[in-house]
Amino acid sequence: MKAIVVYKSKTGFTKRYAEWIVEELQCDITTYENIFREMIAEYDLVIYGSRIHAGRVDGLKKIKDLVEKVNRPKLMVFATGGTPSAVEGAIRGIWKASFSEEELQEIPHFYMQSGLNYEKMGRGDRLIMKTLAKVLNRKKDKTSDEVGCEEAIGDSYDISSREYVLPLVQCVQEMK
């Protein structure tokens, strides 16, 4: 099975995960900016990875459209973010915002916890995160998810781990 990893990375976390996946699967890799329909047609599997942005997988619509137009490769998706994997409700909400009900059943998707990097974040994203931190700080009677979120977005951190790619790698290997 000929596979390619396509990734969109702003702060480096998704790129790192994409490179780990490529090392494990010995497949091709390219950036979101460099992918086009004719290129996708050469592959049996497109593995798309990006950050969570505004509650959904950033850039996924373009990739789904490209794959659909080619009508050949299978699509698999991974998303990276600072949300703890244990906050399953939030992760489920991201998938529901990114996929239709049918796509949720058909497209394998994986969440890979990474972190936050304020130093590499764009000004707008940094402002949004700092504003959220202030809102959470002022809120009384926080839920446990809100407490966890407040702690997680206070400073830059990196908890990415190669182990998070293993379920995706195993899924690909089972497809062969």
PDB file of C-alpha atoms in Angstrom:
ATOM      1  CA  MET A   1       0.000   0.000   0.000  1.00  0.00           C
ATOM      2  CA  LYS A   2       1.490   3.323  -1.071  1.00  0.00           C
ATOM      3  CA  ALA A   3       0.901   5.978   1.594  1.00  0.00           C
ATOM      4  CA  ILE A   4       1.707   9.643   2.087  1.00  0.00           C
ATOM      5  CA  VAL A   5       1.566  11.772   5.218  1.00  0.00           C
ATOM      6  CA  VAL A   6       0.324  15.303   4.584  1.00  0.00           C
ATOM      7  CA  TYR A   7       0.680  17.695   7.491  1.00  0.00           C
ATOM      8  CA  LYS A   8      -0.130  21.276   8.425  1.00  0.00           C
ATOM      9  CA  SER A   9       1.949  22.547  11.327  1.00  0.00           C
ATOM     10  CA  LYS A  10       2.088  25.969  12.944  1.00  0.00           C
ATOM     11  CA  THR A  11       4.205  25.410  16.043  1.00  0.00           C
ATOM     12  CA  GLY A  12       6.047  22.189  15.157  1.00  0.00           C
ATOM     13  CA  PHE A  13       4.084  19.565  17.069  1.00  0.00           C
ATOM     14  CA  THR A  14       2.192  18.180  14.059  1.00  0.00           C
ATOM     15  CA  LYS A  15       5.367  18.138  11.966  1.00  0.00           C
ATOM     16  CA  ARG A  16       7.111  16.075  14.644  1.00  0.00           C
ATOM     17  CA  TYR A  17       4.245  13.570  14.759  1.00  0.00           C
ATOM     18  CA  ALA A  18       4.165  13.395  10.941  1.00  0.00           C
ATOM     19  CA  GLU A  19       7.891  12.619  10.870  1.00  0.00           C
ATOM     20  CA  TRP A  20       7.488   9.899  13.512  1.00  0.00           C
ATOM     21  CA  ILE A  21       4.688   8.300  11.480  1.00  0.00           C
ATOM     22  CA  VAL A  22       6.860   8.389   8.345  1.00  0.00           C
ATOM     23  CA  GLU A  23       9.731   6.743  10.231  1.00  0.00           C
ATOM     24  CA  GLU A  24       7.426   3.953  11.415  1.00  0.00           C
ATOM     25  CA  LEU A  25       5.664   3.360   8.089  1.00  0.00           C
ATOM     26  CA  GLN A  26       8.493   4.212   5.678  1.00  0.00           C
ATOM     27  CA  CYS A  27       6.135   6.285   3.533  1.00  0.00           C
ATOM     28  CA  ASP A  28       6.244   9.645   1.766  1.00  0.00           C
ATOM     29  CA  ILE A  29       5.618  13.026   3.382  1.00  0.00           C
ATOM     30  CA  THR A  30       4.649  16.508   2.221  1.00  0.00           C
ATOM     31  CA  THR A  31       3.189  19.680   3.659  1.00  0.00           C
ATOM     32  CA  TYR A  32      -0.400  20.831   3.326  1.00  0.00           C
ATOM     33  CA  GLU A  33       0.769  23.750   1.206  1.00  0.00           C
ATOM     34  CA  ASN A  34       2.448  21.433  -1.328  1.00  0.00           C
ATOM     35  CA  ILE A  35      -0.304  18.850  -1.841  1.00  0.00           C
ATOM     36  CA  PHE A  36      -2.414  18.813  -5.002  1.00  0.00           C
ATOM     37  CA  ARG A  37      -4.943  16.506  -6.643  1.00  0.00           C
ATOM     38  CA  GLU A  38      -2.594  14.838  -9.136  1.00  0.00           C
ATOM     39  CA  MET A  39      -0.175  14.016  -6.331  1.00  0.00           C
ATOM     40  CA  ILE A  40      -2.894  12.430  -4.202  1.00  0.00           C
ATOM     41  CA  ALA A  41      -3.921  10.219  -7.134  1.00  0.00           C
ATOM     42  CA  GLU A  42      -0.583   8.386  -6.849  1.00  0.00           C
ATOM     43  CA  TYR A  43      -1.402   7.008  -3.381  1.00  0.00           C
ATOM     44  CA  ASP A  44      -3.641   4.361  -1.858  1.00  0.00           C
ATOM     45  CA  LEU A  45      -3.716   6.087   1.540  1.00  0.00           C
ATOM     46  CA  VAL A  46      -3.506   9.736   2.568  1.00  0.00           C
ATOM     47  CA  ILE A  47      -2.733  10.312   6.249  1.00  0.00           C
ATOM     48  CA  TYR A  48      -3.580  13.915   7.083  1.00  0.00           C
ATOM     49  CA  GLY A  49      -2.428  15.601  10.274  1.00  0.00           C
ATOM     50  CA  SER A  50      -3.014  19.062  11.649  1.00  0.00           C
ATOM     51  CA  ARG A  51      -3.612  21.036  14.809  1.00  0.00           C
ATOM     52  CA  ILE A  52      -6.918  21.585  16.505  1.00  0.00           C
ATOM     53  CA  HIS A  53      -7.958  25.162  15.790  1.00  0.00           C
ATOM     54  CA  ALA A  54     -11.253  26.743  16.804  1.00  0.00           C
ATOM     55  CA  GLY A  55     -12.612  23.357  17.851  1.00  0.00           C
ATOM     56  CA  ARG A  56     -11.922  21.475  14.611  1.00  0.00           C
ATOM     57  CA  VAL A  57      -9.114  19.913  12.572  1.00  0.00           C
ATOM     58  CA  ASP A  58      -7.418  22.769  10.709  1.00  0.00           C
ATOM     59  CA  GLY A  59      -7.359  22.370   6.909  1.00  0.00           C
ATOM     60  CA  LEU A  60      -9.336  19.128   6.850  1.00  0.00           C
ATOM     61  CA  LYS A  61     -12.012  20.383   4.448  1.00  0.00           C
ATOM     62  CA  LYS A  62      -9.455  20.949   1.659  1.00  0.00           C
ATOM     63  CA  ILE A  63      -7.949  17.483   2.136  1.00  0.00           C
ATOM     64  CA  LYS A  64     -11.363  15.784   2.188  1.00  0.00           C
ATOM     65  CA  ASP A  65     -12.289  17.626  -1.023  1.00  0.00           C
ATOM     66  CA  LEU A  66      -9.045  16.612  -2.761  1.00  0.00           C
ATOM     67  CA  VAL A  67      -9.399  12.961  -1.747  1.00  0.00           C
ATOM     68  CA  GLU A  68     -13.057  12.919  -2.813  1.00  0.00           C
ATOM     69  CA  LYS A  69     -12.236  14.387  -6.254  1.00  0.00           C
ATOM     70  CA  VAL A  70      -9.580  11.753  -6.884  1.00  0.00           C
ATOM     71  CA  ASN A  71     -11.908   8.997  -5.610  1.00  0.00           C
ATOM     72  CA  ARG A  72      -9.050   6.560  -5.095  1.00  0.00           C
ATOM     73  CA  PRO A  73      -7.114   6.860  -1.859  1.00  0.00           C
ATOM     74  CA  LYS A  74      -8.400   6.103   1.595  1.00  0.00           C
ATOM     75  CA  LEU A  75      -8.142   8.907   4.132  1.00  0.00           C
ATOM     76  CA  MET A  76      -6.891   8.702   7.702  1.00  0.00           C
ATOM     77  CA  VAL A  77      -6.639  11.725  10.015  1.00  0.00           C
ATOM     78  CA  PHE A  78      -4.647  12.656  13.083  1.00  0.00           C
ATOM     79  CA  ALA A  79      -5.034  15.825  15.083  1.00  0.00           C
ATOM     80  CA  THR A  80      -2.676  17.362  17.605  1.00  0.00           C
ATOM     81  CA  GLY A  81      -3.439  19.680  20.468  1.00  0.00           C
ATOM     82  CA  GLY A  82      -2.898  20.618  24.048  1.00  0.00           C
ATOM     83  CA  THR A  83      -6.193  19.162  25.257  1.00  0.00           C
ATOM     84  CA  PRO A  84      -5.463  16.238  27.579  1.00  0.00           C
ATOM     85  CA  SER A  85      -6.426  12.907  26.002  1.00  0.00           C
ATOM     86  CA  ALA A  86      -8.407  12.128  29.154  1.00  0.00           C
ATOM     87  CA  VAL A  87     -10.899  14.910  28.332  1.00  0.00           C
ATOM     88  CA  GLU A  88     -12.828  12.587  26.031  1.00  0.00           C
ATOM     89  CA  GLY A  89     -15.879  14.842  25.718  1.00  0.00           C
ATOM     90  CA  ALA A  90     -13.800  17.670  24.272  1.00  0.00           C
ATOM     91  CA  ILE A  91     -12.022  15.337  21.856  1.00  0.00           C
ATOM     92  CA  ARG A  92     -15.341  13.827  20.756  1.00  0.00           C
ATOM     93  CA  GLY A  93     -16.659  17.351  20.151  1.00  0.00           C
ATOM     94  CA  ILE A  94     -13.679  18.121  17.909  1.00  0.00           C
ATOM     95  CA  TRP A  95     -14.343  15.009  15.823  1.00  0.00           C
ATOM     96  CA  LYS A  96     -18.060  15.825  15.551  1.00  0.00           C
ATOM     97  CA  ALA A  97     -17.226  19.361  14.398  1.00  0.00           C
ATOM     98  CA  SER A  98     -14.750  18.041  11.818  1.00  0.00           C
ATOM     99  CA  PHE A  99     -16.625  15.050  10.350  1.00  0.00           C
ATOM    100  CA  SER A 100     -20.149  14.117   9.317  1.00  0.00           C
ATOM    101  CA  GLU A 101     -21.708  11.123  11.102  1.00  0.00           C
ATOM    102  CA  GLU A 102     -20.897   8.943   8.081  1.00  0.00           C
ATOM    103  CA  GLU A 103     -17.281  10.154   7.973  1.00  0.00           C
ATOM    104  CA  LEU A 104     -16.864   9.434  11.683  1.00  0.00           C
ATOM    105  CA  GLN A 105     -17.629   5.785  10.899  1.00  0.00           C
ATOM    106  CA  GLU A 106     -15.580   5.564   7.686  1.00  0.00           C
ATOM    107  CA  ILE A 107     -12.457   7.659   8.302  1.00  0.00           C
ATOM    108  CA  PRO A 108     -10.034   6.418  10.956  1.00  0.00           C
ATOM    109  CA  HIS A 109      -9.071   9.359  13.175  1.00  0.00           C
ATOM    110  CA  PHE A 110      -6.586   9.711  16.014  1.00  0.00           C
ATOM    111  CA  TYR A 111      -5.840  12.375  18.609  1.00  0.00           C
ATOM    112  CA  MET A 112      -2.221  12.951  19.627  1.00  0.00           C
ATOM    113  CA  GLN A 113      -1.666  15.143  22.637  1.00  0.00           C
ATOM    114  CA  SER A 114       1.166  17.585  22.069  1.00  0.00           C
ATOM    115  CA  GLY A 115       1.288  20.866  23.934  1.00  0.00           C
ATOM    116  CA  LEU A 116       1.384  24.616  23.482  1.00  0.00           C
ATOM    117  CA  ASN A 117       4.174  26.780  22.157  1.00  0.00           C
ATOM    118  CA  TYR A 118       3.361  30.437  22.696  1.00  0.00           C
ATOM    119  CA  GLU A 119       6.714  31.475  21.219  1.00  0.00           C
ATOM    120  CA  LYS A 120       5.881  29.985  17.797  1.00  0.00           C
ATOM    121  CA  MET A 121       2.166  30.805  17.885  1.00  0.00           C
ATOM    122  CA  GLY A 122       0.774  33.583  15.728  1.00  0.00           C
ATOM    123  CA  ARG A 123      -0.259  36.814  17.423  1.00  0.00           C
ATOM    124  CA  GLY A 124      -3.998  36.136  16.982  1.00  0.00           C
ATOM    125  CA  ASP A 125      -3.811  32.610  18.396  1.00  0.00           C
ATOM    126  CA  ARG A 126      -1.682  33.801  21.306  1.00  0.00           C
ATOM    127  CA  LEU A 127      -4.225  36.527  22.103  1.00  0.00           C
ATOM    128  CA  ILE A 128      -7.113  34.035  22.011  1.00  0.00           C
ATOM    129  CA  MET A 129      -5.312  31.640  24.365  1.00  0.00           C
ATOM    130  CA  LYS A 130      -4.335  34.363  26.828  1.00  0.00           C
ATOM    131  CA  THR A 131      -7.908  35.719  26.797  1.00  0.00           C
ATOM    132  CA  LEU A 132      -9.272  32.243  27.500  1.00  0.00           C
ATOM    133  CA  ALA A 133      -6.799  31.874  30.359  1.00  0.00           C
ATOM    134  CA  LYS A 134      -8.038  35.149  31.892  1.00  0.00           C
ATOM    135  CA  VAL A 135     -11.699  34.165  31.487  1.00  0.00           C
ATOM    136  CA  LEU A 136     -11.074  30.814  33.164  1.00  0.00           C
ATOM    137  CA  ASN A 137      -9.040  32.444  35.918  1.00  0.00           C
ATOM    138  CA  ARG A 138     -11.919  34.761  36.819  1.00  0.00           C
ATOM    139  CA  LYS A 139     -14.613  32.091  36.671  1.00  0.00           C
ATOM    140  CA  LYS A 140     -16.005  30.740  39.916  1.00  0.00           C
ATOM    141  CA  ASP A 141     -17.329  27.189  40.284  1.00  0.00           C
ATOM    142  CA  LYS A 142     -15.185  25.693  37.512  1.00  0.00           C
ATOM    143  CA  THR A 143     -15.756  22.174  36.235  1.00  0.00           C
ATOM    144  CA  SER A 144     -12.843  19.749  36.443  1.00  0.00           C
ATOM    145  CA  ASP A 145     -12.363  20.143  32.665  1.00  0.00           C
ATOM    146  CA  GLU A 146     -12.139  23.931  33.063  1.00  0.00           C
ATOM    147  CA  VAL A 147      -9.615  23.600  35.889  1.00  0.00           C
ATOM    148  CA  GLY A 148      -7.530  21.270  33.724  1.00  0.00           C
ATOM    149  CA  CYS A 149      -7.779  23.615  30.754  1.00  0.00           C
ATOM    150  CA  GLU A 150      -6.739  26.594  32.867  1.00  0.00           C
ATOM    151  CA  GLU A 151      -3.681  24.727  34.113  1.00  0.00           C
ATOM    152  CA  ALA A 152      -2.810  23.512  30.619  1.00  0.00           C
ATOM    153  CA  ILE A 153      -2.876  26.887  28.858  1.00  0.00           C
ATOM    154  CA  GLY A 154      -0.941  28.928  31.391  1.00  0.00           C
ATOM    155  CA  ASP A 155       2.492  28.453  29.813  1.00  0.00           C
ATOM    156  CA  SER A 156       4.197  26.730  26.890  1.00  0.00           C
ATOM    157  CA  TYR A 157       4.760  23.004  27.340  1.00  0.00           C
ATOM    158  CA  ASP A 158       5.500  19.891  25.300  1.00  0.00           C
ATOM    159  CA  ILE A 159       4.139  16.484  26.253  1.00  0.00           C
ATOM    160  CA  SER A 160       4.228  14.969  22.788  1.00  0.00           C
ATOM    161  CA  SER A 161       5.283  11.344  22.769  1.00  0.00           C
ATOM    162  CA  ARG A 162       6.118   8.867  20.048  1.00  0.00           C
ATOM    163  CA  GLU A 163       3.764   6.376  21.725  1.00  0.00           C
ATOM    164  CA  TYR A 164       0.770   8.424  20.510  1.00  0.00           C
ATOM    165  CA  VAL A 165       1.506   7.452  16.876  1.00  0.00           C
ATOM    166  CA  LEU A 166       1.376   3.714  17.581  1.00  0.00           C
ATOM    167  CA  PRO A 167      -2.433   3.226  17.269  1.00  0.00           C
ATOM    168  CA  LEU A 168      -2.377   4.973  13.875  1.00  0.00           C
ATOM    169  CA  VAL A 169       0.643   2.955  12.720  1.00  0.00           C
ATOM    170  CA  GLN A 170      -1.041  -0.276  13.809  1.00  0.00           C
ATOM    171  CA  CYS A 171      -4.231   0.691  11.963  1.00  0.00           C
ATOM    172  CA  VAL A 172      -2.253   1.277   8.744  1.00  0.00           C
ATOM    173  CA  GLN A 173      -0.389  -2.005   9.129  1.00  0.00           C
ATOM    174  CA  GLU A 174      -3.691  -3.861   9.546  1.00  0.00           C
ATOM    175  CA  MET A 175      -4.947  -2.317   6.281  1.00  0.00           C
ATOM    176  CA  LYS A 176      -2.093  -3.815   4.242  1.00  0.00           C
TER     177      LYS A 176
END
